[in-house]
Tab-separated table of C-alpha atoms in Angstrom:
chain	number	residue	atom	x	y	z
Q	1	MET	CA	0.000	0.000	0.000
Q	2	PRO	CA	1.230	3.564	-0.554
Q	3	ILE	CA	2.792	5.446	2.343
Q	4	PRO	CA	0.199	7.905	3.753
Q	5	LYS	CA	1.106	11.452	2.814
Q	6	ASP	CA	-0.188	12.870	6.093
Q	7	TYR	CA	1.965	10.567	8.227
Q	8	HIS	CA	4.172	12.278	10.814
Q	9	ALA	CA	6.879	10.141	12.357
Q	10	PRO	CA	7.437	10.566	16.087
Q	11	VAL	CA	10.363	12.830	16.901
Q	12	ARG	CA	13.177	10.771	18.359
Q	13	LEU	CA	16.928	10.506	18.098
Q	14	SER	CA	18.525	7.854	15.952
Q	15	ALA	CA	21.219	5.670	17.499
Q	16	LYS	CA	23.886	7.719	15.704
Q	17	GLU	CA	22.420	11.015	16.957
Q	18	LYS	CA	22.174	9.650	20.484
Q	19	ALA	CA	25.796	8.564	20.403
Q	20	PHE	CA	26.935	11.825	18.818
Q	21	HIS	CA	25.252	14.107	21.357
Q	22	GLN	CA	26.224	12.039	24.396
Q	23	ILE	CA	29.883	11.550	23.448
Q	24	GLN	CA	30.117	15.226	22.510
Q	25	ARG	CA	28.678	16.163	25.932
Q	26	TRP	CA	31.155	13.880	27.709
Q	27	ILE	CA	34.048	15.488	25.849
Q	28	ILE	CA	32.855	19.024	26.560
Q	29	ASP	CA	32.303	18.533	30.290
Q	30	GLY	CA	35.560	16.617	30.722
Q	31	THR	CA	34.080	13.193	31.440
Q	32	LEU	CA	36.186	12.053	28.490
Q	33	GLU	CA	39.486	13.804	29.080
Q	34	PRO	CA	41.790	15.394	26.480
Q	35	GLY	CA	44.099	12.739	25.051
Q	36	GLU	CA	41.957	9.851	26.323
Q	37	GLN	CA	41.704	6.851	24.010
Q	38	LEU	CA	38.176	5.864	23.013
Q	39	TYR	CA	37.017	2.310	22.379
Q	40	ASP	CA	33.974	1.504	20.236
Q	41	ALA	CA	33.006	-1.464	22.393
Q	42	GLU	CA	33.084	0.489	25.670
Q	43	LEU	CA	31.067	3.368	24.246
Q	44	SER	CA	28.484	1.079	22.662
Q	45	ASP	CA	28.042	-0.779	25.975
Q	46	ALA	CA	27.678	2.481	27.898
Q	47	LEU	CA	25.124	3.856	25.425
Q	48	GLY	CA	23.253	0.593	24.904
Q	49	ILE	CA	23.612	0.655	21.134
Q	50	SER	CA	25.639	-1.223	18.513
Q	51	ARG	CA	29.157	-0.233	17.497
Q	52	THR	CA	28.222	0.977	13.993
Q	53	PRO	CA	26.362	4.152	15.074
Q	54	VAL	CA	29.150	4.815	17.585
Q	55	ARG	CA	31.733	4.756	14.789
Q	56	GLU	CA	29.532	7.030	12.662
Q	57	ALA	CA	29.178	9.442	15.595
Q	58	LEU	CA	32.948	9.497	16.093
Q	59	GLN	CA	33.419	10.356	12.423
Q	60	LEU	CA	31.099	13.353	12.857
Q	61	LEU	CA	32.944	14.402	16.003
Q	62	GLN	CA	36.190	14.243	14.068
Q	63	THR	CA	34.855	16.740	11.510
Q	64	GLN	CA	34.040	19.082	14.414
Q	65	GLY	CA	37.497	18.723	15.903
Q	66	PHE	CA	36.537	16.846	19.080
Q	67	VAL	CA	38.325	13.563	18.307
Q	68	GLU	CA	41.208	12.371	16.187
Q	69	MET	CA	40.798	9.055	14.395
Q	70	TYR	CA	43.694	6.915	13.225
Q	71	PRO	CA	42.119	4.037	11.237
Q	72	GLY	CA	43.290	0.639	12.386
Q	73	ARG	CA	45.062	2.112	15.390
Q	74	GLN	CA	43.165	4.367	17.764
Q	75	THR	CA	40.680	7.172	18.345
Q	76	ILE	CA	41.539	9.795	20.929
Q	77	VAL	CA	39.886	12.903	22.370
Q	78	THR	CA	41.596	16.004	21.006
Q	79	THR	CA	43.758	17.897	23.445
Q	80	ILE	CA	43.326	21.561	24.336
Q	81	SER	CA	46.319	23.838	23.980
Q	82	LYS	CA	46.911	27.567	24.108
Q	83	ASP	CA	47.326	27.525	20.324
Q	84	ASP	CA	43.629	26.614	19.969
Q	85	VAL	CA	42.432	29.741	21.775
Q	86	PRO	CA	43.248	32.355	19.082
Q	87	ASP	CA	41.848	29.997	16.433
Q	88	ILE	CA	38.457	29.763	18.129
Q	89	TYR	CA	37.668	32.958	20.030
Q	90	PRO	CA	38.290	35.707	17.405
Q	91	PRO	CA	36.105	34.067	14.697
Q	92	LEU	CA	33.354	33.535	17.256
Q	93	ALA	CA	33.713	37.127	18.495
Q	94	ALA	CA	33.317	38.387	14.922
Q	95	LEU	CA	30.226	36.238	14.325
Q	96	GLN	CA	28.640	37.284	17.614
Q	97	ALA	CA	29.366	40.944	16.869
Q	98	LEU	CA	27.662	40.572	13.493
Q	99	ALA	CA	24.689	38.901	15.183
Q	100	ALA	CA	24.482	41.828	17.621
Q	101	GLU	CA	24.542	44.307	14.747
Q	102	GLU	CA	21.780	42.486	12.882
Q	103	ALA	CA	19.706	41.969	16.027
Q	104	THR	CA	19.763	45.614	17.158
Q	105	PRO	CA	16.971	46.958	14.873
Q	106	LYS	CA	14.846	43.863	15.603
Q	107	MET	CA	14.997	44.142	19.391
Q	108	THR	CA	11.674	44.688	21.146
Q	109	ALA	CA	10.951	45.808	24.702
Q	110	LEU	CA	10.210	42.169	25.526
Q	111	HIS	CA	13.636	41.074	24.288
Q	112	ILE	CA	15.320	43.839	26.292
Q	113	ARG	CA	13.497	42.796	29.444
Q	114	LYS	CA	14.431	39.164	28.890
Q	115	LEU	CA	18.117	40.051	28.447
Q	116	ARG	CA	18.086	42.081	31.671
Q	117	GLU	CA	16.452	39.238	33.594
Q	118	ILE	CA	19.048	36.768	32.300
Q	119	ASN	CA	21.884	39.140	33.138
Q	120	ASP	CA	20.531	39.579	36.687
Q	121	SER	CA	20.481	35.800	37.094
Q	122	TYR	CA	24.010	35.679	35.666
Q	123	ARG	CA	25.178	38.262	38.235
Q	124	ASN	CA	23.505	36.397	41.114
Q	125	ALA	CA	25.106	33.112	40.096
Q	126	ILE	CA	28.569	34.706	40.000
Q	127	GLU	CA	28.083	36.367	43.408
Q	128	ALA	CA	26.917	33.040	44.849
Q	129	GLY	CA	29.973	31.281	43.438
Q	130	GLN	CA	27.799	29.085	41.215
Q	131	LEU	CA	30.214	29.157	38.305
Q	132	PHE	CA	28.685	26.473	36.119
Q	133	GLN	CA	25.215	27.981	36.516
Q	134	ALA	CA	26.732	31.353	35.617
Q	135	MET	CA	28.142	29.841	32.444
Q	136	GLU	CA	24.682	28.555	31.497
Q	137	TRP	CA	23.080	31.974	32.062
Q	138	ASP	CA	25.796	33.585	29.958
Q	139	GLU	CA	25.073	31.165	27.111
Q	140	GLN	CA	21.340	31.910	27.357
Q	141	PHE	CA	22.110	35.623	27.054
Q	142	HIS	CA	23.960	35.083	23.782
Q	143	ASP	CA	21.330	32.644	22.523
Q	144	VAL	CA	18.704	35.383	22.723
Q	145	ILE	CA	20.828	37.607	20.484
Q	146	LEU	CA	21.282	34.854	17.914
Q	147	GLU	CA	17.573	34.108	18.004
Q	148	VAL	CA	16.640	37.749	17.377
Q	149	ALA	CA	19.268	38.169	14.634
Q	150	ASP	CA	17.631	35.175	12.924
Q	151	ASN	CA	20.545	34.497	10.594
Q	152	PRO	CA	20.872	30.716	10.138
Q	153	TYR	CA	24.423	30.974	8.810
Q	154	ILE	CA	25.665	32.913	11.840
Q	155	THR	CA	23.855	30.492	14.136
Q	156	GLN	CA	25.251	27.420	12.388
Q	157	PHE	CA	28.879	28.534	12.358
Q	158	SER	CA	28.642	29.935	15.886
Q	159	SER	CA	27.214	26.739	17.333
Q	160	ILE	CA	30.292	24.589	16.657
Q	161	LEU	CA	32.693	27.266	17.881
Q	162	GLN	CA	30.596	27.763	21.007
Q	163	LEU	CA	30.863	24.069	21.820
Q	164	HIS	CA	34.652	24.332	21.780
Q	165	VAL	CA	34.477	27.491	23.887
Q	166	ARG	CA	32.226	25.698	26.359
Q	167	ARG	CA	34.821	22.957	26.619
Q	168	MET	CA	37.471	25.578	27.395
Q	169	LYS	CA	35.131	27.234	29.905
Q	170	TYR	CA	34.780	23.976	31.819
Q	171	LEU	CA	38.565	23.831	32.024
Q	172	PHE	CA	38.674	27.533	32.928
Q	173	LEU	CA	36.075	27.216	35.710
Q	174	GLN	CA	37.904	24.289	37.280
Q	175	GLN	CA	40.923	26.479	37.935
Q	176	PRO	CA	41.395	28.117	41.370
Q	177	ILE	CA	40.607	31.622	40.100
Q	178	ARG	CA	37.870	34.138	40.754
Q	179	THR	CA	35.307	34.764	38.065
Q	180	LYS	CA	35.292	38.475	37.328
Q	181	ALA	CA	32.221	40.666	36.934
Q	182	GLU	CA	33.369	42.428	33.760
Q	183	SER	CA	31.060	40.282	31.645
Q	184	VAL	CA	27.985	41.363	33.626
Q	185	GLU	CA	28.928	45.019	33.155
Q	186	GLU	CA	29.561	44.466	29.436
Q	187	HIS	CA	26.145	42.836	29.122
Q	188	GLU	CA	24.530	45.868	30.765
Q	189	ARG	CA	26.313	48.306	28.454
Q	190	PHE	CA	25.325	46.106	25.524
Q	191	ILE	CA	21.649	46.246	26.543
Q	192	ASN	CA	21.873	50.026	26.857
Q	193	ALA	CA	23.283	50.196	23.307
Q	194	LEU	CA	20.352	48.075	22.096
Q	195	GLU	CA	17.893	50.467	23.706
Q	196	ARG	CA	19.572	53.359	21.882
Q	197	ARG	CA	19.447	51.349	18.629
Q	198	ASP	CA	23.205	51.854	18.369
Q	199	ALA	CA	24.141	48.805	16.283
Q	200	SER	CA	27.793	49.804	15.936
Q	201	GLN	CA	28.291	50.203	19.687
Q	202	ALA	CA	26.397	46.982	20.416
Q	203	ALA	CA	28.634	45.070	17.990
Q	204	SER	CA	31.789	46.584	19.527
Q	205	ILE	CA	30.767	45.668	23.081
Q	206	MET	CA	29.794	42.162	22.029
Q	207	LYS	CA	33.158	41.597	20.357
Q	208	GLN	CA	34.975	42.730	23.495
Q	209	ASN	CA	32.746	40.452	25.574
Q	210	TRP	CA	34.267	37.462	23.755
Q	211	LEU	CA	37.866	38.669	23.367
Q	212	ARG	CA	38.325	39.517	27.059
Q	213	PRO	CA	37.696	35.948	28.342
Q	214	MET	CA	39.905	34.712	25.500
Q	215	ARG	CA	42.864	36.390	27.202
Q	216	GLU	CA	41.886	34.895	30.566
Q	217	VAL	CA	41.552	31.362	29.174
Q	218	LEU	CA	44.845	31.766	27.317
Q	219	HIS	CA	46.539	32.746	30.573
Q	220	VAL	CA	45.131	29.678	32.360
Q	221	LEU	CA	46.291	27.334	29.591
Q	222	GLU	CA	49.764	28.897	29.502
Q	223	GLU	CA	50.106	28.358	33.253
Q	224	ALA	CA	48.889	24.762	32.951
Q	225	GLU	CA	51.349	24.003	30.149
Q	226	GLY	CA	54.134	25.605	32.170
Q	227	GLN	CA	53.376	23.370	35.146
Q	228	GLN	CA	53.376	20.292	32.920
Q	229	LYS	CA	56.844	21.195	31.661
Q	230	GLU	CA	58.140	21.842	35.178
Q	231	GLU	CA	57.044	18.466	36.583
Q	232	PRO	CA	59.481	16.299	34.541
Q	233	MET	CA	62.306	18.742	35.324
Q	234	LYS	CA	61.465	18.573	39.026
Q	235	GLU	CA	61.483	14.757	38.955
Q	236	GLN	CA	64.800	14.787	37.116
Q	237	LYS	CA	66.365	17.088	39.730
Q	238	GLU	CA	65.122	14.867	42.572
Q	239	GLU	CA	66.563	11.848	40.789
Q	240	GLN	CA	69.915	13.603	40.433
Q	241	LYS	CA	69.906	14.504	44.144
Q	242	ALA	CA	69.175	10.908	45.099
Q	243	GLN	CA	71.891	9.500	42.828
Q	244	PRO	CA	74.969	10.699	44.830
Q	245	SER	CA	73.542	9.358	48.104
Q	246	ARG	CA	72.957	5.930	46.541
Q	247	THR	CA	76.479	5.970	45.097
Q	248	LYS	CA	77.963	6.945	48.447
Q	249	LYS	CA	76.046	4.214	50.237
Q	250	GLY	CA	77.183	1.652	47.674
Q	251	ASN	CA	80.836	2.658	48.132
Q	252	GLN	CA	80.539	2.329	51.901
Q	253	GLU	CA	79.104	-1.177	51.588
Q	254	HIS	CA	81.878	-2.126	49.174
Q	255	GLU	CA	84.597	-0.887	51.565
Q	256	SER	CA	83.095	-2.781	54.462
């Protein structure tokens, strides 16, 4: 019989989509750590699906830069280095600035009120030390701007870059540093520019709102890489200190 033309399939994720979204989430929040080797069998068992959709999901994640696949050898989670920061943040800052410029003439009083409410929640989360909740409020703030701009190309290209930024933010928030309030103040100045219908100023503030944390994240990664380099040197120095004492002890035993 012919397929009914008015048939609407129930909305649900395919096995590949389920694997893709879950593995991507694990990579972003650090459950799967940078440099960790991934095994099809383990992932398929954890997700309750076969290995084929897992492999297909990993191929998609490779195109987004979240994993590196070496056919016949291994698949690993991509590492995060300071060199990635200037490759990700400036393009995203430019896209978000363009979104702000396009959104400015479309902003309504309702949108303005919503942005202020989100920014208040963002401020409260920072003051309460709820850093991960603050990150979520910050993302909601920027999502409103993208929604109002209503440019599918900006949204599409921004989405992938934002996922990588979120991954860096998780790393950033796990460091023993204090989240600054500059972003809240920038958001407020941005909203004021929207109310004035000043698209140029809104775009400028939005760009700065992304480039400022770029410098902070870069600083954190530089410190982390510096510590990683110091650890082997420290171990080597301790080994060198221990070597003369072992030699001296051996000579004493030989003489006796």
